[in-house]
Coordinates of C-alpha atoms in Angstrom, one line a residue:
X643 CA -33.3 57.1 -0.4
X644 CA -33.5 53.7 1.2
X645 CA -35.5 52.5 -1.7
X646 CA -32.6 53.5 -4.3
X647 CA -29.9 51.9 -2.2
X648 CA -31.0 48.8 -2.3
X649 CA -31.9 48.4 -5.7
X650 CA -28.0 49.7 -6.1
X651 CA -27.5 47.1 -4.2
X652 CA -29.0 44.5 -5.6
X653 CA -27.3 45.5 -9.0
X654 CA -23.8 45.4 -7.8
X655 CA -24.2 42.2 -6.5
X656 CA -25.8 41.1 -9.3
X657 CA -22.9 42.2 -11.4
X658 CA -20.3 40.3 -8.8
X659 CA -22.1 36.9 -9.2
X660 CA -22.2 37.4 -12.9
X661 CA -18.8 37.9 -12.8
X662 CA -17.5 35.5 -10.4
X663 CA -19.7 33.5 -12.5
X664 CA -18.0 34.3 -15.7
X665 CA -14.5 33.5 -14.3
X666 CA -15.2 30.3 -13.0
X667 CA -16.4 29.7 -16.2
X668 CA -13.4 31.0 -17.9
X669 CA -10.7 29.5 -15.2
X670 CA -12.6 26.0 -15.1
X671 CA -13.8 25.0 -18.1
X672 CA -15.3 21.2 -18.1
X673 CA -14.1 18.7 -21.0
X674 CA -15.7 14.6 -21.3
X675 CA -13.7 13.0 -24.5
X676 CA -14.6 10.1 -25.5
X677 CA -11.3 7.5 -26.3
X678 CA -10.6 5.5 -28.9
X679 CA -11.9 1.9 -29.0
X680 CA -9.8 -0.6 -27.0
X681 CA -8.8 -3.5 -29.6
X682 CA -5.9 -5.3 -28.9
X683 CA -3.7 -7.4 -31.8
X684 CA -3.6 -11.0 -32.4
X685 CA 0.0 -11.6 -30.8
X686 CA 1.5 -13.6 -33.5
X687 CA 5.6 -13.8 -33.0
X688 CA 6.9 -12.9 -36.7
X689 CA 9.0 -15.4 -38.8
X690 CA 12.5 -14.8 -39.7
X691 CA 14.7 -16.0 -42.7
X692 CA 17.9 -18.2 -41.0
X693 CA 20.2 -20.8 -42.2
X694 CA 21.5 -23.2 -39.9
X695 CA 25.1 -24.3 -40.4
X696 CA 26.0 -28.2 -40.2
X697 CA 29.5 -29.3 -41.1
X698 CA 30.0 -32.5 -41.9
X699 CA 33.4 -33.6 -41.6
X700 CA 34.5 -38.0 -42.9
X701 CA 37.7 -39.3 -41.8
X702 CA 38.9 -40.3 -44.9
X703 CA 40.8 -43.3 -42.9
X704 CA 37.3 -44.4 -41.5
X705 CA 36.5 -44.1 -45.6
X706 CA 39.4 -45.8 -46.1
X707 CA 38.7 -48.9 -43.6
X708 CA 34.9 -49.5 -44.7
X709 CA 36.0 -49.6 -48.4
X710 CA 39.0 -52.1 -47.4
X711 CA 36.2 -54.0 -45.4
X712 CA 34.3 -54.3 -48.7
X713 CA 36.6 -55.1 -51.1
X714 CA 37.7 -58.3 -49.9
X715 CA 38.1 -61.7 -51.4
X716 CA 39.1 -61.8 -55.4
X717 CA 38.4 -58.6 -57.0
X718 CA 37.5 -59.5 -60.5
X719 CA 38.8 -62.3 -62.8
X720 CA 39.1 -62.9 -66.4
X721 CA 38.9 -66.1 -68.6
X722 CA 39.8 -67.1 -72.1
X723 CA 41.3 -63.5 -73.3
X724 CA 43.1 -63.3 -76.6
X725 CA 44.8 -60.4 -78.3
X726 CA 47.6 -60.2 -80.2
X727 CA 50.9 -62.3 -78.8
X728 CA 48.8 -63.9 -76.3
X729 CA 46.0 -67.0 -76.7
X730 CA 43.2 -67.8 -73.9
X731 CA 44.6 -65.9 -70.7
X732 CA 43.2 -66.0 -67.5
X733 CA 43.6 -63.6 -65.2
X734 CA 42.6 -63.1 -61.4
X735 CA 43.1 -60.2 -59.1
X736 CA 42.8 -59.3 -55.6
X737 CA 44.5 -57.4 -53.2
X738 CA 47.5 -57.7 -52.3
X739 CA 47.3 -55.3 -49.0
X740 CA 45.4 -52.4 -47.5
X741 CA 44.0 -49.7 -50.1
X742 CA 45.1 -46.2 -48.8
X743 CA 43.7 -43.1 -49.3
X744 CA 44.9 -39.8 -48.5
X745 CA 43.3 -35.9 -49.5
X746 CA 44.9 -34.7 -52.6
X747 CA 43.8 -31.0 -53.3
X748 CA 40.2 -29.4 -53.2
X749 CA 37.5 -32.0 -53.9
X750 CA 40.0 -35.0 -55.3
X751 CA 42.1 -37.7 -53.3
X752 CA 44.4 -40.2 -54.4
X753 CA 43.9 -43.6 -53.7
X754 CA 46.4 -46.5 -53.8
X755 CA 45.5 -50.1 -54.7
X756 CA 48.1 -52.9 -54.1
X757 CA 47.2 -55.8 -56.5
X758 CA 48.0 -59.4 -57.3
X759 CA 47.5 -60.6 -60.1
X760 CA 47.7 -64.3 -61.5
X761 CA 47.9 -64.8 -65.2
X762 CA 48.1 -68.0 -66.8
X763 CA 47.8 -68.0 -71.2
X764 CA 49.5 -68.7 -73.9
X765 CA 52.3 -66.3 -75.0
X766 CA 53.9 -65.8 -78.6
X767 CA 56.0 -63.0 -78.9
X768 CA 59.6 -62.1 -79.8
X769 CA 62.0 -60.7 -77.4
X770 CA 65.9 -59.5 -78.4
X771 CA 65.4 -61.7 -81.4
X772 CA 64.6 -64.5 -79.5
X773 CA 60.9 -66.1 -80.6
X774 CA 58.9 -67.4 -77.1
X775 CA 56.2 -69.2 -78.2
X776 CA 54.9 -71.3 -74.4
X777 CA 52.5 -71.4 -72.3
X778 CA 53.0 -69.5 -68.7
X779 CA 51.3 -69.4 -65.2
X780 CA 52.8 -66.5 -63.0
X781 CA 52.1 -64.6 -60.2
X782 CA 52.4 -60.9 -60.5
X783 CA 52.5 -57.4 -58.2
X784 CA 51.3 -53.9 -59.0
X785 CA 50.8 -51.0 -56.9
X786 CA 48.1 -48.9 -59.0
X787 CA 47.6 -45.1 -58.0
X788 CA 44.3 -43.3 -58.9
X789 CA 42.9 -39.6 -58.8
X790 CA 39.1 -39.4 -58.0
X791 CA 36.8 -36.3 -58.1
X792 CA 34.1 -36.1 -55.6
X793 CA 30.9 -34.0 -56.1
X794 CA 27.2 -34.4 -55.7
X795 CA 23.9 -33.8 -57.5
X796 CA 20.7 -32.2 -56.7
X797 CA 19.4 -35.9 -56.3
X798 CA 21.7 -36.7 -53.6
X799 CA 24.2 -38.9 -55.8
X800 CA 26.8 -38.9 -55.6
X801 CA 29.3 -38.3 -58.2
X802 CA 33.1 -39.5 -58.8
X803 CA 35.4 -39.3 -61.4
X804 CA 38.4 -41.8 -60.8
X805 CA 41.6 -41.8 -63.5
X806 CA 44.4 -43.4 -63.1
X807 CA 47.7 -41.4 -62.1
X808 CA 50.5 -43.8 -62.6
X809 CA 51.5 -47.6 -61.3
X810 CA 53.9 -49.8 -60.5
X811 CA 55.1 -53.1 -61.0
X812 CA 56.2 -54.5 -57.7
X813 CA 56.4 -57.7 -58.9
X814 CA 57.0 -57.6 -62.7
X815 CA 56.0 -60.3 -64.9
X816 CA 59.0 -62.7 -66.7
X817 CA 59.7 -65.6 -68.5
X818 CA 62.8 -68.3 -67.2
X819 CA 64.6 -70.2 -70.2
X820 CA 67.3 -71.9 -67.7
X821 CA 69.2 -69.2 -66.4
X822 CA 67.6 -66.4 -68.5
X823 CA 65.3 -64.6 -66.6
X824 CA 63.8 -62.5 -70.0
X825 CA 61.0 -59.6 -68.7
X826 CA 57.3 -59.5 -70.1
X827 CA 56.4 -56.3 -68.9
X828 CA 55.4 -54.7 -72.2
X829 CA 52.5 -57.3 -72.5
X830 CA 51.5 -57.0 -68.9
X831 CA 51.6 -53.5 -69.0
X832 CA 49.1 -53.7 -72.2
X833 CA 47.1 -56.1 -70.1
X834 CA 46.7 -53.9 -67.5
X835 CA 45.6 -50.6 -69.8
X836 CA 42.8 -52.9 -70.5
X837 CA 41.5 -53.6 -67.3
X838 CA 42.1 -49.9 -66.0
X839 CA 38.3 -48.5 -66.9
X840 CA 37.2 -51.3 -65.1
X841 CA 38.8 -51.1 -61.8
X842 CA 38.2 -47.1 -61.6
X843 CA 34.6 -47.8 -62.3
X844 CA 34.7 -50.4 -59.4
X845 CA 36.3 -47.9 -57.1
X846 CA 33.3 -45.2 -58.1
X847 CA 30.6 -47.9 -57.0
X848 CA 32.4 -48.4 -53.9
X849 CA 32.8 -44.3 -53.0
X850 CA 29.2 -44.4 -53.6
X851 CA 28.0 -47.0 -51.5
X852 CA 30.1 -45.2 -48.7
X853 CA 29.4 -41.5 -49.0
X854 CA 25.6 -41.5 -48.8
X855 CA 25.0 -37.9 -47.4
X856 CA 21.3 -38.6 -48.0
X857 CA 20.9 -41.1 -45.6
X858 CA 23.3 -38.9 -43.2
X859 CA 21.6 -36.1 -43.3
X860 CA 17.9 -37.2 -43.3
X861 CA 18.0 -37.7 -39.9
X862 CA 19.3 -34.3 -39.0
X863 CA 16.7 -33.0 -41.2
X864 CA 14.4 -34.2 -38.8
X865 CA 15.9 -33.4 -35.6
X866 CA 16.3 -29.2 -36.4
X867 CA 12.6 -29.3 -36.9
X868 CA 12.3 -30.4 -33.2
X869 CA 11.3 -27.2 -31.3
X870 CA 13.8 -25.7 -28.2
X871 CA 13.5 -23.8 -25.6
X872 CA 15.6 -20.4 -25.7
X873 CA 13.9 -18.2 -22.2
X874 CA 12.4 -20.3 -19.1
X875 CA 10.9 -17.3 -17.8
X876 CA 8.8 -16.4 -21.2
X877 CA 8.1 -20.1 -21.9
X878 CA 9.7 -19.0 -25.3
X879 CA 10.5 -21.5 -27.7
X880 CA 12.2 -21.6 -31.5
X881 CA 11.2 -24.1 -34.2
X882 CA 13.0 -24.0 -37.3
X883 CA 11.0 -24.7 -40.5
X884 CA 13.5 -25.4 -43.1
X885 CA 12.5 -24.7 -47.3
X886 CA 15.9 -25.0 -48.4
X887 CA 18.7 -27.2 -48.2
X888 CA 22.0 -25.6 -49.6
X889 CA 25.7 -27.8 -49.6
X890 CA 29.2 -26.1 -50.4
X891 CA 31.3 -28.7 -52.3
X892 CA 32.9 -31.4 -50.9
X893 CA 37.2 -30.5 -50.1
X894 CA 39.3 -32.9 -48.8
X895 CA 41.3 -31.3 -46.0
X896 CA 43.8 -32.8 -43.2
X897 CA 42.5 -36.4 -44.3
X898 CA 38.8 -35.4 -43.8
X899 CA 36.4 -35.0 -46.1
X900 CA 34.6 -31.8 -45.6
X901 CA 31.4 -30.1 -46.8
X902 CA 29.1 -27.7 -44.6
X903 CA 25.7 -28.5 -45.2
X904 CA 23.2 -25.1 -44.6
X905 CA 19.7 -25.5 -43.8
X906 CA 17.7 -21.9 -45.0
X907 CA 14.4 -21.4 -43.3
X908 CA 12.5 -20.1 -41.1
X909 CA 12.9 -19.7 -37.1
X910 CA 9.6 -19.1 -35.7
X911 CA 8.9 -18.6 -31.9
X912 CA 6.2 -19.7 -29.5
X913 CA 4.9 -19.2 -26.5
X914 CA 3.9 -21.8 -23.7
X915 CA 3.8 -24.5 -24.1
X916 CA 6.4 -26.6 -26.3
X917 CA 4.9 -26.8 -29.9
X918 CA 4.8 -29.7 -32.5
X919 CA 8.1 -31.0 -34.5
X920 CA 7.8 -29.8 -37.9
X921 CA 7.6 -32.4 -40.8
X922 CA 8.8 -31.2 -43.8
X923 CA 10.1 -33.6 -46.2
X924 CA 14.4 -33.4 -47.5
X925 CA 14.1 -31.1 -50.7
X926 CA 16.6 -31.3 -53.3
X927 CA 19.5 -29.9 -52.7
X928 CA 21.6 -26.4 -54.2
X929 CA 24.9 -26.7 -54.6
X930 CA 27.1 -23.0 -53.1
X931 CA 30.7 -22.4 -53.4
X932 CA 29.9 -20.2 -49.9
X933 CA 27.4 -20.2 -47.3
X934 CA 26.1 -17.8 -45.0
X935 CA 25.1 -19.0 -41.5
X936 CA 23.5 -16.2 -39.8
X937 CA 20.7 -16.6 -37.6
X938 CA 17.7 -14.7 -36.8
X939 CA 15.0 -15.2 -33.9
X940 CA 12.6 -13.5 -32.4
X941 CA 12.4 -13.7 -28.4
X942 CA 9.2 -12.4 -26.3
X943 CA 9.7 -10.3 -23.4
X944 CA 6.5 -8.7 -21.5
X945 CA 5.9 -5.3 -19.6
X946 CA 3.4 -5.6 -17.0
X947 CA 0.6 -3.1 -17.7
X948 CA 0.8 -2.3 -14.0
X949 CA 4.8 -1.4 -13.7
X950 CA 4.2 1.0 -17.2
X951 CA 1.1 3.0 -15.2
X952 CA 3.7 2.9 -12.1
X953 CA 6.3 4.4 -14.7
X954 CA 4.2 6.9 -16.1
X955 CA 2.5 8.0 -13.0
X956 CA 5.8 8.4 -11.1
X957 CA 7.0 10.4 -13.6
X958 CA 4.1 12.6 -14.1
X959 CA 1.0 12.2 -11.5
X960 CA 0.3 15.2 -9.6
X961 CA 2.5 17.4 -11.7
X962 CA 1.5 20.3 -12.8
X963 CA 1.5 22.1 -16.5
X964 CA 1.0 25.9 -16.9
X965 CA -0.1 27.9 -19.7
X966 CA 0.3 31.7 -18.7
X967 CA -2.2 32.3 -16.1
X968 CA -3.8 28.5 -16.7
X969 CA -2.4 25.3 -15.5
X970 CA -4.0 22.0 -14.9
X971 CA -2.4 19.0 -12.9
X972 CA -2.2 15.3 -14.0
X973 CA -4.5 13.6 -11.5
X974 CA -6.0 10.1 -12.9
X975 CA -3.5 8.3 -15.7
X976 CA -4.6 5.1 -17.2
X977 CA -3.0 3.3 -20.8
X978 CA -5.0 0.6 -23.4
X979 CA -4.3 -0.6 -26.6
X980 CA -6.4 0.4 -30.0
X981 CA -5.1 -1.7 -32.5
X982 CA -1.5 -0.8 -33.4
X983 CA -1.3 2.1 -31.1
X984 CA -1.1 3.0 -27.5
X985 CA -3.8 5.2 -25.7
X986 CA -3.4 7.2 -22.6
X987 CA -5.9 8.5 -20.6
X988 CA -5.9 11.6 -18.5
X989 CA -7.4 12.8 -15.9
X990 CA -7.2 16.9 -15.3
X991 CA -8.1 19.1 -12.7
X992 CA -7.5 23.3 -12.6
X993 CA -8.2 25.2 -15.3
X994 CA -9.6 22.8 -17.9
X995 CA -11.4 19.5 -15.6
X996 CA -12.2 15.9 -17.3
X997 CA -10.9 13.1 -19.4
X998 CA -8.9 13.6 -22.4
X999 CA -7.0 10.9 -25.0
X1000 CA -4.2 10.9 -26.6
X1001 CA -2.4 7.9 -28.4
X1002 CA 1.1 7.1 -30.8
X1003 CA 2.9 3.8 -31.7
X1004 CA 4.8 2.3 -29.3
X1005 CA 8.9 2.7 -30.7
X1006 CA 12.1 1.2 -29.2
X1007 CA 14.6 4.1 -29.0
X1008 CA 18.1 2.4 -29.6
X1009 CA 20.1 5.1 -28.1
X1010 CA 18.4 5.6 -24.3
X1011 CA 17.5 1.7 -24.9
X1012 CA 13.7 2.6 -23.9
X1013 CA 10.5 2.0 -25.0
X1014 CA 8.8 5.6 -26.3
X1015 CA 5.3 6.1 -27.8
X1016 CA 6.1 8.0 -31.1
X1017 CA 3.8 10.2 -32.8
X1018 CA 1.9 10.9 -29.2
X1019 CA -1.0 13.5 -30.4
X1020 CA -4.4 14.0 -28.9
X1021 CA -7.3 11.9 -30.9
X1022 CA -9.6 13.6 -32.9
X1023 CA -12.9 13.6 -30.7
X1024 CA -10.0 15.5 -27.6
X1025 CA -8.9 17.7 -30.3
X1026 CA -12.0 18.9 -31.8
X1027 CA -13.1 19.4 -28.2
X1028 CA -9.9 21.4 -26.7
X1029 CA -11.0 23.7 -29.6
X1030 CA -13.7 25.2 -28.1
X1031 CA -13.0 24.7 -24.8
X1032 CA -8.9 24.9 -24.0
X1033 CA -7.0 25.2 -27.8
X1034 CA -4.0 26.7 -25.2
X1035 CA -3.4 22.8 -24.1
X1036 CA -2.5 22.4 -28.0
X1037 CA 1.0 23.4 -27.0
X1038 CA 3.5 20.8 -27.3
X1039 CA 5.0 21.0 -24.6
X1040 CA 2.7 19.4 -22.7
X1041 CA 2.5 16.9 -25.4
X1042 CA 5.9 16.3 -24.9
X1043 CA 6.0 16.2 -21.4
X1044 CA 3.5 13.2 -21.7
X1045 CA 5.5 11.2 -23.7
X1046 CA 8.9 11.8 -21.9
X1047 CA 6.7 10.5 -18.9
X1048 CA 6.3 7.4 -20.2
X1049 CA 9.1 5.8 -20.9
X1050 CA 10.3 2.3 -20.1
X1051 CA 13.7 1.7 -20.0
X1052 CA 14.4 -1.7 -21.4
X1053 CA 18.4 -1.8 -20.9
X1054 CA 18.7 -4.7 -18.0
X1055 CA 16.0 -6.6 -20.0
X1056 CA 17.7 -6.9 -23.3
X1057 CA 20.9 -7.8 -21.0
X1058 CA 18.9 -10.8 -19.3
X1059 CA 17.3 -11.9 -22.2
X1060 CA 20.8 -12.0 -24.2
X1061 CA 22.5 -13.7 -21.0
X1062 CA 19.5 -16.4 -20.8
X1063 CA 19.5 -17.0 -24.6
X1064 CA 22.9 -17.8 -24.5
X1065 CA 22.8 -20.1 -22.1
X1066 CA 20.1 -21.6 -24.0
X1067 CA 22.0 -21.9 -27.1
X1068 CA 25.7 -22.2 -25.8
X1069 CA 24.8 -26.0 -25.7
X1070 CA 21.8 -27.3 -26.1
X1071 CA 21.4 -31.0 -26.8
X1072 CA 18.0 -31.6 -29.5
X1073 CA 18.7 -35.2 -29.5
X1074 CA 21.8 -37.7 -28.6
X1075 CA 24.2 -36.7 -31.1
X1076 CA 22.8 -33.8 -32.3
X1077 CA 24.0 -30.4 -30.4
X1078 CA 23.0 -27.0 -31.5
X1079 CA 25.8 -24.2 -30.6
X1080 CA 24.9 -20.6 -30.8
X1081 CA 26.3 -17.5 -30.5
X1082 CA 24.7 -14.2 -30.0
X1083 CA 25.9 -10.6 -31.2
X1084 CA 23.1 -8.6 -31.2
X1085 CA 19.2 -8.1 -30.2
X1086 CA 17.1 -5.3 -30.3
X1087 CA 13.5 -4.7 -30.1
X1088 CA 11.6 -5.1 -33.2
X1089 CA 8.1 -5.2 -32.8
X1090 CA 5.8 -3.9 -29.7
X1091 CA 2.1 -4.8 -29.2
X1092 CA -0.3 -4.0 -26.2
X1093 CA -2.3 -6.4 -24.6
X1094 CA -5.1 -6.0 -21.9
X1095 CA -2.8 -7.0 -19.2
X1096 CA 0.6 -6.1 -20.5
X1097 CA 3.3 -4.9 -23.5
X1098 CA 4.8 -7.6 -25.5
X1099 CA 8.1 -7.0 -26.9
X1100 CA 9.3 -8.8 -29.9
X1101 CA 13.4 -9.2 -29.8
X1102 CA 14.6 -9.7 -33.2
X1103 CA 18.3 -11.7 -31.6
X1104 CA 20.8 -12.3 -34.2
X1105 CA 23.8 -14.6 -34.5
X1106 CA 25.5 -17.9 -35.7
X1107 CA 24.2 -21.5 -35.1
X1108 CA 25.7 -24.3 -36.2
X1109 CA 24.4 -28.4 -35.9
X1110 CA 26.9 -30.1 -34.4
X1111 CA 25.8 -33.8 -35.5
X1112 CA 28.8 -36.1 -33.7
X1113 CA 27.1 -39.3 -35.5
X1114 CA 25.1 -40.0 -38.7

């Protein structure tokens, strides 16, 4: 009897271990993934297609006074001209006072040129039957009006188009026999069809040699390409790499002559420290009737690796996830970059012990202003494992509750970045006489990349700058 009890014993305690065993197996199963490579991204901040505005706006009464300071002294004079009625005149002409000129309409303005005009010739005409065969010397005065047409080619020259609109003898020319006082005007005003071509050709050369926009604008060319600083705390800066140089036509507008001058490129941003000037050379330029000056750039912000764990972990250490009678707890939580994506690392304890992966691309969700990791889903080598070992942690739920864990919420750093930025750009002074003035309307995050030490966020910032260039 003794003998059979304890080999029933030894069988039902047998049978207990085996089955104690057989839970523990069940309720504890072991799992050791192995991650994804950590590779991290060049962080190169992307390029975006911009045109800066520059208006240029000429008095026309500081036109006006550097083409009176030029044309000074005898304008033009003629010897030894004969046409019919009139033998070997010589003429001279110069002005009489100030040439003024005022905006007409569009890209025309009207100039007015006060002349006087000395003649001295033989005359042999007829006048109210009366034959006048002498020779005269006179002094005349004529206020001449012209219409000129301003544009500009893709060379930079400029083009005018001057005609005249009407004149005016102020001084008309006559002839004295005692007390008759008998009016020439009729020859004087053939005289002066004559010698119209020539004086709007004369007041084209002159337009030219003041309305060099070439020369005005080379400079600026140069100064845009300088870089500046838009965020202190990132050691962000922007450096515009023009291609393009576009130019609405000229208008003549409150007595100014107005054009706005758009330079297309690219605005690409740095980090540290403040990069080379750019040296491309002025292009040729395109003529628009309209331009568009909106402005794109991209502005860094960083995440410290070690506030996203405190995030995460917050959020989801310690916590536990159950399955029915299963559950397992959140216990070790680490994140690393694999190229484009984001991994996290888990560490579990309860029903299901180890170290599993899972990874997605990092997203910016525009409506809870966060950061989120999209397409979160265990990696292949976790997957294939939970198969055998735990395919009830498939659920995605728990999935979910992952990536609600980590989220970082980015609201009060797109609202310092804008504030800084605008500071920056309100009024910032490239070079003396050179101001860019910004305006911001919108940012939001564009690109995100993982580095060993943090995530980089790329703000794509958009706006209106314009060059305000207060001397050429």
């Amino acid at each position: 009897m003794k003998k059979t009890s304890i080999v029933n014993h030894s069988v039902k305690l047998l049978v207990l271990i085996g089955t104690i065993a057989l839970l523990l197996s069940s309720c504890a199963k072991r799992i050791q993934a192995v991650g994804p490579p950590e590779t991290y991204q060049k962080v190169i901040p992307p390029k975006t297609l911009s045109t800066l505005s520059v208006p240029i706006n000429i008095p026309i009464p500081a036109l006006q006074r550097s083409v009176n300071e030029q044309t000074k002294g005898t304008l033009y004079r003629i010897n030894d001209l004969s046409y019919t009625k009139v033998d070997r005149l010589s003429m001279k002409v110069w002005k009489e006072a100030p040439i003024l000129i005022r905006g007409y309409q569009k890209d025309q303005f009207e100039i007015t040129v006060p002349l006087k005009t000395w003649l001295k010739g033989g005359v042999d005409t007829e006048v109210l039957g009366l034959r006048i065969k002498r020779s005269i010397s006179t002094n005349l005065g004529i206020r001449v009006k012209f219409l000129t047409k301003i544009g500009l080619d893709r060379n930079w020259r400029v083009n005018t188009q001057t005609r005249i609109l009407n004149y005016k003898w102020t001084k008309a020319p006559a002839i004295k026999l005692g007390p008759i006082r008998i009016p020439l005007k009729f020859l004087a005003n053939k005289l002066i069809d004559t010698q119209l071509d020539y004086i709007s050709k004369t007041i084209d050369t002159e337009i030219k040699k003041q309305v060099n926009l070439r020369q005005m604008l080379s400079g600026v060319w140069n100064q845009v390409q300088a870089p500046f600083l838009v965020s202190e705390e990132y050691k962000t800066w922007v450096r515009i790499e023009p291609t393009a140089l576009l130019m609405t036509p000229i208008s003549t507008r409150r007595q100014t002559l107005s054009t706005t001058v758009g330079m297309r490129g690219y605005a690409a941003a740095f980090v540290g420290n403040k990069p080379a000037s750019g040296r491309r050379k002025l292009p040729k330029l395109t003529i628009k009737q309209t331009l568009n000056n909106r402005f794109k750039v991209y502005l860094q912000s960083k995440i410290s690796k070690e506030y996203a764990l405190q995030v995460a972990k917050q959020n989801f250490l310690n916590k536990t996830y159950r399955n029915g009678k299963r559950k397992v707890k959140i216990v070790g939580l680490n994140l690393y970059g694999s190229g484009e994506k984001i991994v996290v690392q888990a560490q579990l304890e309860g029903s299901l012990t180890g170290t599993i992966f899972l990874s997605g691309t990092p997203a910016y969700d525009p409506k809870q202003q966060t950061i989120v990791i999209n397409d979160l889903n265990f990696n292949l080598d976790t997957r294939n494992k939970l198969i055998k070992v735990a395919n009830w942690l498939f659920h995605r739920k728990f999935i979910r509750k992952i990536k609600e864990a980590i989220q970082l919420p980015m609201k009060s750093t797109l609202a310092d970045t804008k504030k800084e930025a605008q500071k920056m750009l309100k009024n910032y002074q490239v070079t003396d006489g050179v101001t860019l003035r910004g305006t911001l309307d919108d940012l939001h995050i564009d690109k995100i990349v993982m580095t060993p030490n943090s995530i980089i966020t790329w703000i794509l910032a958009s706006g209106k700058m314009n060059v305000d260039v207060k001397k050429f």
